[in-house]
Structure formats: structure tokens, C-alpha cells
Amino acid sequence: MSGNLDNLDATPEKPVIAAQRSTKRRGPRLSRADRTPLGLWFWEIDRVLLLLVSILVAVGLVAVAAASPVAAQKLSTTTASLDPLYYFYRQLMWVILGVPVMLMVSMLPKPQARRFAIYGTLVFVVLLFLVPLVGTTVNGAQRWIGSGALRLQPSEFLKPFFAVSLAWILSLRLHDQSLPVVPLSLAFTGVIAALLMGQPDLGQTIIFAATWFVLVLVAGLSMRILAGLVGAGFAGLVLAYFFYPVAQQRINIWLFAQGDSFQVDKAHATLTAGGLVGTGPGAGLAKFQLPEAHTDYIFSVIGEEFGMIACLAIVAIYLAIIVRVLVRLLDEEDSFLILAVAGLIAQFGGQATINMAVNTQLFPSKGMTLPFISYGGSSFIALSIGMGLLLSLTRRNPYAARVSMTRNWNKK
């Protein structure tokens, strides 16, 4: 339950009924009188947020079905050809696996969700250290462990766990100002960033660094320290440009039109090929010139076959999810919950923004999937875990009185 029970008004004039976590059902299943764990979950969960995510998952299946023939054709040979919907069937399998994972994680009580995230952080940090030793190389990047259907990308799974664990660490500072949690969290983030840059994975490095920055910003650091962090971040980008070949190559293509811009040029051409309403499902031709059509550049495939109106609708869904979560935080007083939810939604929104910006040539290529829409097992399961944690941490007792955090904004 979110909110502090000490703030409940239990006077006879305004009675408040506290939810009893009894396993005995007192009414019809999923009615307001149902006190089973499933009944309490149903009434505490943010069903609007769950509906928006479900729409994204459905859109993702349609988009992968549109992009699947491109990837299947490129992997087919003269002796063996893949089914045009091969990647759609695989994505459907990941959806069937990932959605129950998301729902199970969303059922965790808040203390258990926090412990789950901390343990998950420890496990996947260890796996991240193992990537340079036993990792699998794909397309010139060593980011995965295992092979075939058992191959996973530790950095994808680490992201949601990292956000919640970092929120827990930073929330300790609000209880004891002497704890050096900010330097420790910075060092922890720096270690992860160094491991990611070695893979190389500049996109994920930016996501982890941005998550840390958002959390320390929400935690209430002084403007002087924040200005120093912004300056350090800019200096880091300059150093990456001069000493990190991958970053230099992509920045040169983006800013100075130097080098091989084939990917971003084809992505932009495919995105705009369908006009406002698109060429129709399966009728796109420009997508066959597109690399990684089913993953990094699936937004361009949507633009060609379903039009710019569909692309704007997808942007609106992502924006609605972000706004819905932020509005949910307005009457939350628990510092850990505010930080954790802010970190998770910053990751989600940041990843979606970067992917769509790359497809529209507003950002250099990053090799990052579009949340719940792009094809990918590690990506979809990791996003399902992250959204499950977000749904768990935003659950609220429908019987609890709420106190808005904006109540003192106009008071001097």
C-alpha cells in the first residue's frame, strides 16, 4: 500500500476503512469485498497503466509481423529459407512468457519488490562482469551470455533492478545526512558504465548514467552540485568523442555527415515513405533496405506501413504512460517509492525517446530497442520485469486517504 497509514483519518465524522489482507474471500471474486491476494491486487493495481502497456504489447506484435519478412529474408539462404513470420512467432512466444512475468512481479508487496530488485542487481552485476570472459559476440559487440534461445543480455535485465536499488540507496540519505550515498552510487554507476563501454554499448551507458542523474536530482541535491554533474557529463562526452572510436564515428555521422550514414538515412527514408496513412500492412518496400528492421528501426517500419499518424499515436501512448505514472506520484510521501518509480519511468521514457529520435535522425544511432514494440527476448522480458516493478510500487490501497504532496506548494 502506498502512503502512510498514520495519516488516515479514522474519526467517526470521516471513517476510513483499512484494507484487510486476509486470504478469506468476503464477496464475489474481484469485487470490492474480495480480500484474497488476487482481489486486493486487482483493486490496488493501476489498471489504466496496465491497459496502456497492453496496447503497446499489441502494437508491438503487429509491428514485428510487419518487419519480420525483412529479417527472415536476410537470414535465408539458397538451401534454407525462414518463414516470413518467423520473428513474429518468436516474439509471440516472448509475449506469452513475459506478460505473466510482469503480472507476477506486480503482485509483489512493496518490501518484497525492493528485495527482489536488490538481489537481481547483485546477480546481474556479476553476470555483467562475466561478459568479457565468457560473453557471446554479435555484430561486433560482446554483450550477451549463452547462445541460441538461452542467450541473454545482462545489461537489459540489470536496468530495472539498478533503478530500484539505487533509489533505495539514495533514500537512506534522507534518514541520515552523514551517509555518503551519492559518492557511493556514483562509483557504482561508474563501474557499470566502464563495463558497458568495454562491450561496447554506448546507448546503455547513457541510460544508466541518465537514471543516476535523474535519481540524484529527485533526491534533492544542491544546484551547485548538479551544475558540476552536468559539466562532468559534458566533459565525459567530449572525452568519449576523442578517445572512444564508436562514439566518435556515430557523432561524426550525426553532426558532421561524415562516414557511413547508410543506417540512419535508410531509417529516415523508410519512416517517411508511407506518408500520413501508410502503404498498408505488408505493402512496404523501403523496409527491405533497412538494417535491423525488426529491432532498432521498427519505428521506421511502422511509419512506412501505417503512416505518420500511427507513429504519433505511439508517441502519445508513451507520453500517456509517463504522465500517468508521474501523476500517480503527486500524493506519494514515501521517499523510496518516489525515487524508485521516478527512476523506472525515466528509464522507460528515455529508451523510447532515444529509439524514436534515432529513427527520425534527431539522435545518433544507439542500437536501442523500442520498449514493448521491438523484437527481442532479453529486451521484452527485462521490460516486463521493470513494468512489473513499476506496477507493484504504484499500487495503492483504494480505502486509504491520500495527502497530496502539492499541498504546501503555495505556502510561504
Short mmCIF file of C-alpha atoms in Angstrom, two decimals:
data_model
loop_
_atom_site.label_atom_id
_atom_site.label_comp_id
_atom_site.label_asym_id
_atom_site.label_seq_id
_atom_site.Cartn_x
_atom_site.Cartn_y
_atom_site.Cartn_z
CA MET A 1 0.00 0.00 0.00
CA SER A 2 1.30 3.46 -0.81
CA GLY A 3 1.01 6.30 1.59
CA ASN A 4 1.43 6.30 5.36
CA LEU A 5 -1.31 4.66 7.37
CA ASP A 6 -0.59 7.13 10.19
CA ASN A 7 -2.19 9.82 8.04
CA LEU A 8 -5.54 8.03 7.82
CA ASP A 9 -8.42 9.90 9.36
CA ALA A 10 -10.28 7.33 11.45
CA THR A 11 -12.65 9.73 13.25
CA PRO A 12 -16.39 8.94 13.40
CA GLU A 13 -17.11 12.01 11.22
CA LYS A 14 -14.98 10.66 8.36
CA PRO A 15 -14.42 6.91 8.72
CA VAL A 16 -11.74 5.26 6.66
CA ILE A 17 -11.83 1.53 6.13
CA ALA A 18 -8.39 -0.07 6.02
CA ALA A 19 -7.90 -2.94 3.63
CA GLN A 20 -7.55 -6.23 5.47
CA ARG A 21 -5.03 -8.53 3.88
CA SER A 22 -6.95 -11.63 4.71
CA THR A 23 -6.91 -14.60 2.41
CA LYS A 24 -10.60 -15.21 3.07
CA ARG A 25 -12.88 -14.05 0.30
CA ARG A 26 -15.80 -11.99 1.62
CA GLY A 27 -17.64 -11.39 -1.61
CA PRO A 28 -17.76 -12.25 -5.32
CA ARG A 29 -14.35 -12.76 -6.91
CA LEU A 30 -12.67 -9.45 -7.90
CA SER A 31 -15.45 -7.45 -6.26
CA ARG A 32 -14.57 -4.71 -3.77
CA ALA A 33 -15.41 -7.16 -1.00
CA ASP A 34 -12.87 -9.76 -2.25
CA ARG A 35 -9.99 -9.84 0.25
CA THR A 36 -7.94 -12.57 -1.40
CA PRO A 37 -4.46 -11.61 -2.69
CA LEU A 38 -5.83 -11.60 -6.24
CA GLY A 39 -8.78 -9.41 -5.25
CA LEU A 40 -6.58 -6.91 -3.40
CA TRP A 41 -4.15 -6.82 -6.35
CA PHE A 42 -6.97 -6.15 -8.80
CA TRP A 43 -8.24 -3.11 -6.87
CA GLU A 44 -4.81 -1.76 -5.90
CA ILE A 45 -3.16 -2.05 -9.34
CA ASP A 46 -3.18 0.90 -11.72
CA ARG A 47 -5.47 -0.63 -14.33
CA VAL A 48 -5.16 2.36 -16.67
CA LEU A 49 -1.38 1.94 -16.75
CA LEU A 50 -1.78 -1.80 -17.30
CA LEU A 51 -4.17 -1.11 -20.21
CA LEU A 52 -1.72 1.33 -21.85
CA VAL A 53 1.11 -1.20 -21.60
CA SER A 54 -1.16 -3.90 -23.05
CA ILE A 55 -1.86 -1.65 -26.04
CA LEU A 56 1.89 -1.23 -26.58
CA VAL A 57 2.39 -5.00 -26.49
CA ALA A 58 -0.39 -5.49 -29.07
CA VAL A 59 1.09 -2.77 -31.29
CA GLY A 60 4.47 -4.47 -30.95
CA LEU A 61 3.13 -7.78 -32.24
CA VAL A 62 1.62 -6.08 -35.29
CA ALA A 63 4.87 -4.15 -35.91
CA VAL A 64 7.06 -7.24 -35.60
CA ALA A 65 4.76 -9.08 -38.02
CA ALA A 66 5.31 -6.22 -40.49
CA ALA A 67 9.11 -6.22 -40.03
CA SER A 68 9.62 -9.99 -39.76
CA PRO A 69 9.80 -10.68 -43.54
CA VAL A 70 12.76 -8.30 -43.81
CA ALA A 71 14.86 -10.08 -41.19
CA ALA A 72 13.72 -13.52 -42.38
CA GLN A 73 14.74 -12.74 -45.95
CA LYS A 74 18.20 -11.57 -44.91
CA LEU A 75 18.85 -14.73 -42.90
CA SER A 76 17.51 -17.08 -45.56
CA THR A 77 19.93 -18.92 -47.85
CA THR A 78 19.62 -20.78 -51.14
CA THR A 79 19.31 -24.06 -49.24
CA ALA A 80 17.17 -22.95 -46.31
CA SER A 81 14.62 -20.20 -46.04
CA LEU A 82 12.91 -18.83 -42.95
CA ASP A 83 9.16 -18.41 -42.69
CA PRO A 84 8.36 -14.72 -43.36
CA LEU A 85 6.62 -14.55 -39.95
CA TYR A 86 9.44 -16.39 -38.14
CA TYR A 87 10.25 -13.44 -35.86
CA PHE A 88 6.58 -12.75 -35.22
CA TYR A 89 6.10 -16.28 -33.88
CA ARG A 90 9.19 -15.91 -31.70
CA GLN A 91 8.01 -12.54 -30.39
CA LEU A 92 4.61 -14.07 -29.63
CA MET A 93 6.44 -16.68 -27.57
CA TRP A 94 8.25 -13.95 -25.63
CA VAL A 95 4.95 -12.14 -25.04
CA ILE A 96 3.34 -15.33 -23.72
CA LEU A 97 6.29 -15.69 -21.35
CA GLY A 98 6.83 -12.03 -20.47
CA VAL A 99 3.29 -10.86 -19.68
CA PRO A 100 2.79 -13.44 -16.87
CA VAL A 101 6.22 -12.42 -15.50
CA MET A 102 5.09 -8.79 -15.45
CA LEU A 103 1.84 -9.68 -13.67
CA MET A 104 3.60 -11.89 -11.10
CA VAL A 105 6.14 -9.18 -10.29
CA SER A 106 3.32 -6.61 -9.99
CA MET A 107 1.73 -8.78 -7.29
CA LEU A 108 4.78 -8.45 -5.02
CA PRO A 109 4.22 -6.30 -1.91
CA LYS A 110 6.45 -3.22 -1.92
CA PRO A 111 9.06 -4.54 0.59
CA GLN A 112 9.38 -7.78 -1.39
CA ALA A 113 9.66 -5.85 -4.68
CA ARG A 114 12.55 -3.88 -3.20
CA ARG A 115 14.34 -7.02 -2.01
CA PHE A 116 13.73 -8.67 -5.38
CA ALA A 117 15.38 -5.69 -7.10
CA ILE A 118 18.39 -5.68 -4.78
CA TYR A 119 19.01 -9.40 -5.27
CA GLY A 120 18.51 -9.01 -9.01
CA THR A 121 21.09 -6.20 -9.07
CA LEU A 122 23.67 -8.40 -7.38
CA VAL A 123 23.07 -11.31 -9.76
CA PHE A 124 23.22 -9.30 -12.98
CA VAL A 125 26.19 -7.18 -11.93
CA VAL A 126 28.09 -10.46 -11.50
CA LEU A 127 26.90 -11.57 -14.95
CA LEU A 128 27.97 -8.22 -16.39
CA PHE A 129 31.48 -8.84 -15.06
CA LEU A 130 31.43 -12.25 -16.76
CA VAL A 131 30.52 -10.89 -20.20
CA PRO A 132 34.14 -10.01 -21.18
CA LEU A 133 35.24 -13.50 -20.09
CA VAL A 134 32.56 -15.82 -21.47
CA GLY A 135 30.32 -13.47 -23.46
CA THR A 136 28.99 -14.04 -26.97
CA THR A 137 29.83 -11.58 -29.75
CA VAL A 138 27.05 -10.50 -32.14
CA ASN A 139 27.51 -7.85 -34.84
CA GLY A 140 30.88 -6.85 -33.39
CA ALA A 141 29.60 -6.29 -29.83
CA GLN A 142 30.18 -8.63 -26.90
CA ARG A 143 27.03 -8.07 -24.83
CA TRP A 144 25.44 -11.48 -24.38
CA ILE A 145 25.94 -14.62 -22.31
CA GLY A 146 24.88 -18.03 -23.62
CA SER A 147 23.72 -18.97 -27.09
CA GLY A 148 20.55 -19.69 -29.02
CA ALA A 149 17.29 -19.44 -27.10
CA LEU A 150 19.23 -19.30 -23.80
CA ARG A 151 21.21 -16.20 -24.76
CA LEU A 152 20.56 -13.18 -22.55
CA GLN A 153 21.89 -9.64 -22.27
CA PRO A 154 22.75 -8.89 -18.60
CA SER A 155 22.64 -5.10 -19.06
CA GLU A 156 18.99 -5.26 -20.18
CA PHE A 157 17.95 -7.14 -17.04
CA LEU A 158 20.13 -5.01 -14.81
CA LYS A 159 18.44 -1.74 -15.79
CA PRO A 160 15.17 -2.03 -13.79
CA PHE A 161 16.90 -3.66 -10.82
CA PHE A 162 19.54 -0.93 -10.85
CA ALA A 163 16.93 1.87 -10.75
CA VAL A 164 15.13 0.43 -7.72
CA SER A 165 18.34 -0.47 -5.86
CA LEU A 166 19.81 2.98 -6.48
CA ALA A 167 16.57 4.56 -5.22
CA TRP A 168 16.86 2.52 -2.01
CA ILE A 169 20.48 3.63 -1.51
CA LEU A 170 19.68 7.31 -2.10
CA SER A 171 16.61 7.17 0.15
CA LEU A 172 18.90 6.30 3.07
CA ARG A 173 20.36 9.81 2.82
CA LEU A 174 17.01 11.32 3.79
CA HIS A 175 17.19 9.44 7.08
CA ASP A 176 20.88 10.10 7.78
CA GLN A 177 22.52 13.05 6.03
CA SER A 178 26.00 11.84 7.01
CA LEU A 179 25.82 8.74 4.82
CA PRO A 180 27.98 9.18 1.66
CA VAL A 181 25.36 7.59 -0.56
CA VAL A 182 25.82 9.96 -3.51
CA PRO A 183 29.56 9.27 -3.97
CA LEU A 184 28.96 5.54 -3.47
CA SER A 185 26.12 5.49 -6.01
CA LEU A 186 28.29 7.45 -8.46
CA ALA A 187 31.14 4.96 -8.07
CA PHE A 188 28.72 2.04 -8.56
CA THR A 189 27.28 3.64 -11.70
CA GLY A 190 30.80 4.37 -12.96
CA VAL A 191 31.81 0.71 -12.66
CA ILE A 192 28.73 -0.37 -14.64
CA ALA A 193 29.39 2.32 -17.27
CA ALA A 194 33.01 1.15 -17.67
CA LEU A 195 31.87 -2.44 -18.22
CA LEU A 196 29.28 -1.32 -20.78
CA MET A 197 31.72 0.88 -22.69
CA GLY A 198 34.02 -2.11 -23.00
CA GLN A 199 31.37 -4.19 -24.81
CA PRO A 200 30.89 -1.56 -26.46
CA ASP A 201 27.38 -0.31 -25.63
CA LEU A 202 27.19 3.47 -25.62
CA GLY A 203 23.39 3.54 -25.61
CA GLN A 204 23.01 1.50 -22.43
CA THR A 205 25.77 3.54 -20.80
CA ILE A 206 23.78 6.70 -21.44
CA ILE A 207 20.63 5.11 -19.97
CA PHE A 208 22.40 4.05 -16.76
CA ALA A 209 24.10 7.43 -16.35
CA ALA A 210 20.84 9.29 -17.03
CA THR A 211 19.00 7.12 -14.49
CA TRP A 212 21.58 8.00 -11.84
CA PHE A 213 21.32 11.71 -12.70
CA VAL A 214 17.51 11.71 -12.53
CA LEU A 215 17.56 9.98 -9.15
CA VAL A 216 20.10 12.33 -7.55
CA LEU A 217 18.09 15.23 -9.00
CA VAL A 218 14.88 13.93 -7.42
CA ALA A 219 16.77 13.19 -4.18
CA GLY A 220 17.34 16.93 -3.76
CA LEU A 221 21.00 17.73 -4.41
CA SER A 222 22.03 21.38 -4.41
CA MET A 223 22.11 23.29 -7.68
CA ARG A 224 25.87 23.79 -7.32
CA ILE A 225 26.47 20.04 -7.25
CA LEU A 226 24.01 19.45 -10.09
CA ALA A 227 25.76 22.08 -12.22
CA GLY A 228 29.04 20.30 -11.56
CA LEU A 229 27.49 16.98 -12.61
CA VAL A 230 26.18 18.48 -15.85
CA GLY A 231 29.64 19.86 -16.57
CA ALA A 232 31.22 16.49 -15.81
CA GLY A 233 28.74 14.77 -18.12
CA PHE A 234 29.57 17.16 -20.96
CA ALA A 235 33.27 16.63 -20.35
CA GLY A 236 32.68 12.88 -20.46
CA LEU A 237 31.03 13.18 -23.88
CA VAL A 238 33.96 15.23 -25.17
CA LEU A 239 36.44 12.64 -23.88
CA ALA A 240 34.34 9.84 -25.40
CA TYR A 241 34.46 11.62 -28.74
CA PHE A 242 38.25 11.86 -28.75
CA PHE A 243 39.13 8.53 -27.11
CA TYR A 244 36.19 6.20 -27.89
CA PRO A 245 36.07 5.28 -31.61
CA VAL A 246 32.45 4.08 -31.57
CA ALA A 247 31.22 7.36 -30.09
CA GLN A 248 33.36 9.40 -32.48
CA GLN A 249 32.05 7.52 -35.51
CA ARG A 250 28.40 7.97 -34.59
CA ILE A 251 28.76 11.63 -33.59
CA ASN A 252 30.59 12.40 -36.84
CA ILE A 253 27.75 10.83 -38.84
CA TRP A 254 25.11 12.67 -36.84
CA LEU A 255 26.62 16.15 -36.58
CA PHE A 256 29.02 16.42 -39.49
CA ALA A 257 27.58 13.92 -42.03
CA GLN A 258 30.97 12.21 -42.15
CA GLY A 259 31.29 8.47 -42.55
CA ASP A 260 28.81 5.74 -43.36
CA SER A 261 25.30 7.09 -42.71
CA PHE A 262 23.54 4.25 -44.52
CA GLN A 263 21.53 3.09 -41.48
CA VAL A 264 20.14 6.46 -40.41
CA ASP A 265 19.49 7.55 -44.00
CA LYS A 266 17.53 4.39 -44.78
CA ALA A 267 15.64 4.67 -41.49
CA HIS A 268 14.53 8.21 -42.29
CA ALA A 269 13.60 7.28 -45.85
CA THR A 270 11.55 4.31 -44.68
CA LEU A 271 9.82 6.33 -41.95
CA THR A 272 8.62 8.96 -44.41
CA ALA A 273 7.82 6.59 -47.30
CA GLY A 274 4.29 5.91 -46.11
CA GLY A 275 3.08 9.49 -45.77
CA LEU A 276 0.27 10.16 -43.29
CA VAL A 277 -1.66 6.90 -43.54
CA GLY A 278 0.98 4.42 -44.73
CA THR A 279 1.18 1.95 -47.58
CA GLY A 280 -0.83 -0.69 -45.70
CA PRO A 281 0.14 -3.82 -43.73
CA GLY A 282 2.72 -5.86 -45.63
CA ALA A 283 2.84 -3.43 -48.57
CA GLY A 284 6.01 -1.58 -47.59
CA LEU A 285 9.03 -1.89 -49.91
CA ALA A 286 11.51 0.58 -48.42
CA LYS A 287 11.76 -1.56 -45.27
CA PHE A 288 13.68 -4.23 -47.22
CA GLN A 289 16.59 -1.77 -47.48
CA LEU A 290 16.58 -1.26 -43.72
CA PRO A 291 19.09 -2.96 -41.39
CA GLU A 292 17.69 -4.37 -38.14
CA ALA A 293 14.14 -3.58 -39.24
CA HIS A 294 12.59 -5.75 -36.52
CA THR A 295 14.62 -4.28 -33.64
CA ASP A 296 16.36 -0.89 -33.71
CA TYR A 297 14.44 0.55 -36.66
CA ILE A 298 10.99 -0.91 -36.19
CA PHE A 299 9.57 2.60 -35.69
CA SER A 300 10.51 3.38 -39.31
CA VAL A 301 8.68 0.24 -40.49
CA ILE A 302 5.58 1.43 -38.64
CA GLY A 303 5.91 4.80 -40.38
CA GLU A 304 6.03 3.23 -43.82
CA GLU A 305 3.19 0.73 -43.47
CA PHE A 306 0.86 2.53 -41.05
CA GLY A 307 1.78 6.17 -41.60
CA MET A 308 2.89 9.12 -39.53
CA ILE A 309 -0.48 9.23 -37.79
CA ALA A 310 0.24 5.78 -36.31
CA CYS A 311 3.69 6.97 -35.25
CA LEU A 312 2.18 9.98 -33.48
CA ALA A 313 -0.34 7.68 -31.77
CA ILE A 314 2.54 5.55 -30.44
CA VAL A 315 4.31 8.66 -29.16
CA ALA A 316 1.05 9.64 -27.43
CA ILE A 317 0.83 6.23 -25.72
CA TYR A 318 4.37 6.53 -24.37
CA LEU A 319 3.65 10.06 -23.20
CA ALA A 320 0.41 8.92 -21.55
CA ILE A 321 2.28 6.21 -19.63
CA ILE A 322 4.86 8.71 -18.36
CA VAL A 323 2.24 11.29 -17.36
CA ARG A 324 0.06 8.64 -15.70
CA VAL A 325 2.97 7.47 -13.52
CA LEU A 326 4.08 10.99 -12.60
CA VAL A 327 0.54 11.99 -11.66
CA ARG A 328 0.40 8.86 -9.52
CA LEU A 329 3.38 10.21 -7.56
CA LEU A 330 1.75 13.53 -6.69
CA ASP A 331 0.18 12.18 -3.49
CA GLU A 332 3.03 9.82 -2.55
CA GLU A 333 5.12 10.65 0.53
CA ASP A 334 7.45 7.65 0.78
CA SER A 335 10.86 8.85 -0.42
CA PHE A 336 11.97 5.42 -1.61
CA LEU A 337 8.83 4.90 -3.68
CA ILE A 338 9.13 8.35 -5.28
CA LEU A 339 12.77 7.71 -6.22
CA ALA A 340 12.22 4.15 -7.45
CA VAL A 341 9.21 5.00 -9.60
CA ALA A 342 10.95 8.09 -10.99
CA GLY A 343 13.99 6.01 -11.92
CA LEU A 344 11.94 3.29 -13.61
CA ILE A 345 9.82 5.68 -15.65
CA ALA A 346 12.89 7.74 -16.59
CA GLN A 347 14.49 4.57 -17.99
CA PHE A 348 11.35 3.60 -19.86
CA GLY A 349 10.73 7.05 -21.32
CA GLY A 350 14.40 7.65 -22.06
CA GLN A 351 14.78 4.41 -24.00
CA ALA A 352 11.64 5.11 -26.05
CA THR A 353 12.76 8.69 -26.76
CA ILE A 354 16.25 7.66 -27.88
CA ASN A 355 14.93 4.96 -30.21
CA MET A 356 12.40 7.25 -31.87
CA ALA A 357 14.95 10.09 -32.07
CA VAL A 358 17.42 7.79 -33.85
CA ASN A 359 14.75 6.78 -36.37
CA THR A 360 13.98 10.45 -37.10
CA GLN A 361 17.70 11.43 -37.31
CA LEU A 362 17.45 13.60 -34.20
CA PHE A 363 19.97 11.44 -32.35
CA PRO A 364 22.98 9.35 -33.42
CA SER A 365 22.49 5.61 -33.82
CA LYS A 366 22.48 3.80 -30.46
CA GLY A 367 21.36 0.23 -31.11
CA MET A 368 18.46 0.52 -28.64
CA THR A 369 15.09 -1.20 -28.87
CA LEU A 370 11.69 0.49 -28.70
CA PRO A 371 10.08 -0.66 -25.41
CA PHE A 372 7.48 -3.45 -25.84
CA ILE A 373 7.43 -2.94 -29.63
CA SER A 374 10.83 -4.05 -30.94
CA TYR A 375 11.63 -7.74 -31.29
CA GLY A 376 13.89 -9.27 -28.64
CA GLY A 377 13.68 -11.83 -25.85
CA SER A 378 16.04 -10.21 -23.33
CA SER A 379 14.55 -6.79 -24.03
CA PHE A 380 10.92 -7.90 -23.66
CA ILE A 381 11.43 -9.97 -20.50
CA ALA A 382 13.56 -7.25 -18.88
CA LEU A 383 10.97 -4.60 -19.75
CA SER A 384 8.25 -6.87 -18.34
CA ILE A 385 10.16 -7.12 -15.06
CA GLY A 386 10.66 -3.35 -15.00
CA MET A 387 6.99 -2.64 -15.69
CA GLY A 388 6.01 -5.25 -13.10
CA LEU A 389 8.13 -3.42 -10.51
CA LEU A 390 6.55 -0.13 -11.57
CA LEU A 391 3.04 -1.56 -11.23
CA SER A 392 3.94 -3.06 -7.84
CA LEU A 393 5.40 0.17 -6.47
CA THR A 394 2.45 2.29 -7.67
CA ARG A 395 -0.19 0.03 -6.14
CA ARG A 396 -2.35 1.86 -3.65
CA ASN A 397 -4.98 0.93 -1.12
CA PRO A 398 -8.32 2.13 -2.55
CA TYR A 399 -9.56 2.69 1.01
CA ALA A 400 -6.62 4.85 2.15
CA ALA A 401 -6.92 8.61 2.44
CA ARG A 402 -4.40 10.44 0.24
CA VAL A 403 -2.44 13.58 1.09
CA SER A 404 -1.22 15.49 -1.94
CA MET A 405 2.46 16.42 -1.97
CA THR A 406 1.41 19.71 -3.60
CA ARG A 407 -0.49 20.83 -0.52
CA ASN A 408 2.32 23.17 0.63
CA TRP A 409 3.46 24.50 -2.75
CA ASN A 410 1.65 27.84 -2.33
CA LYS A 411 2.60 28.30 1.31
CA LYS A 412 5.49 30.57 2.23
#
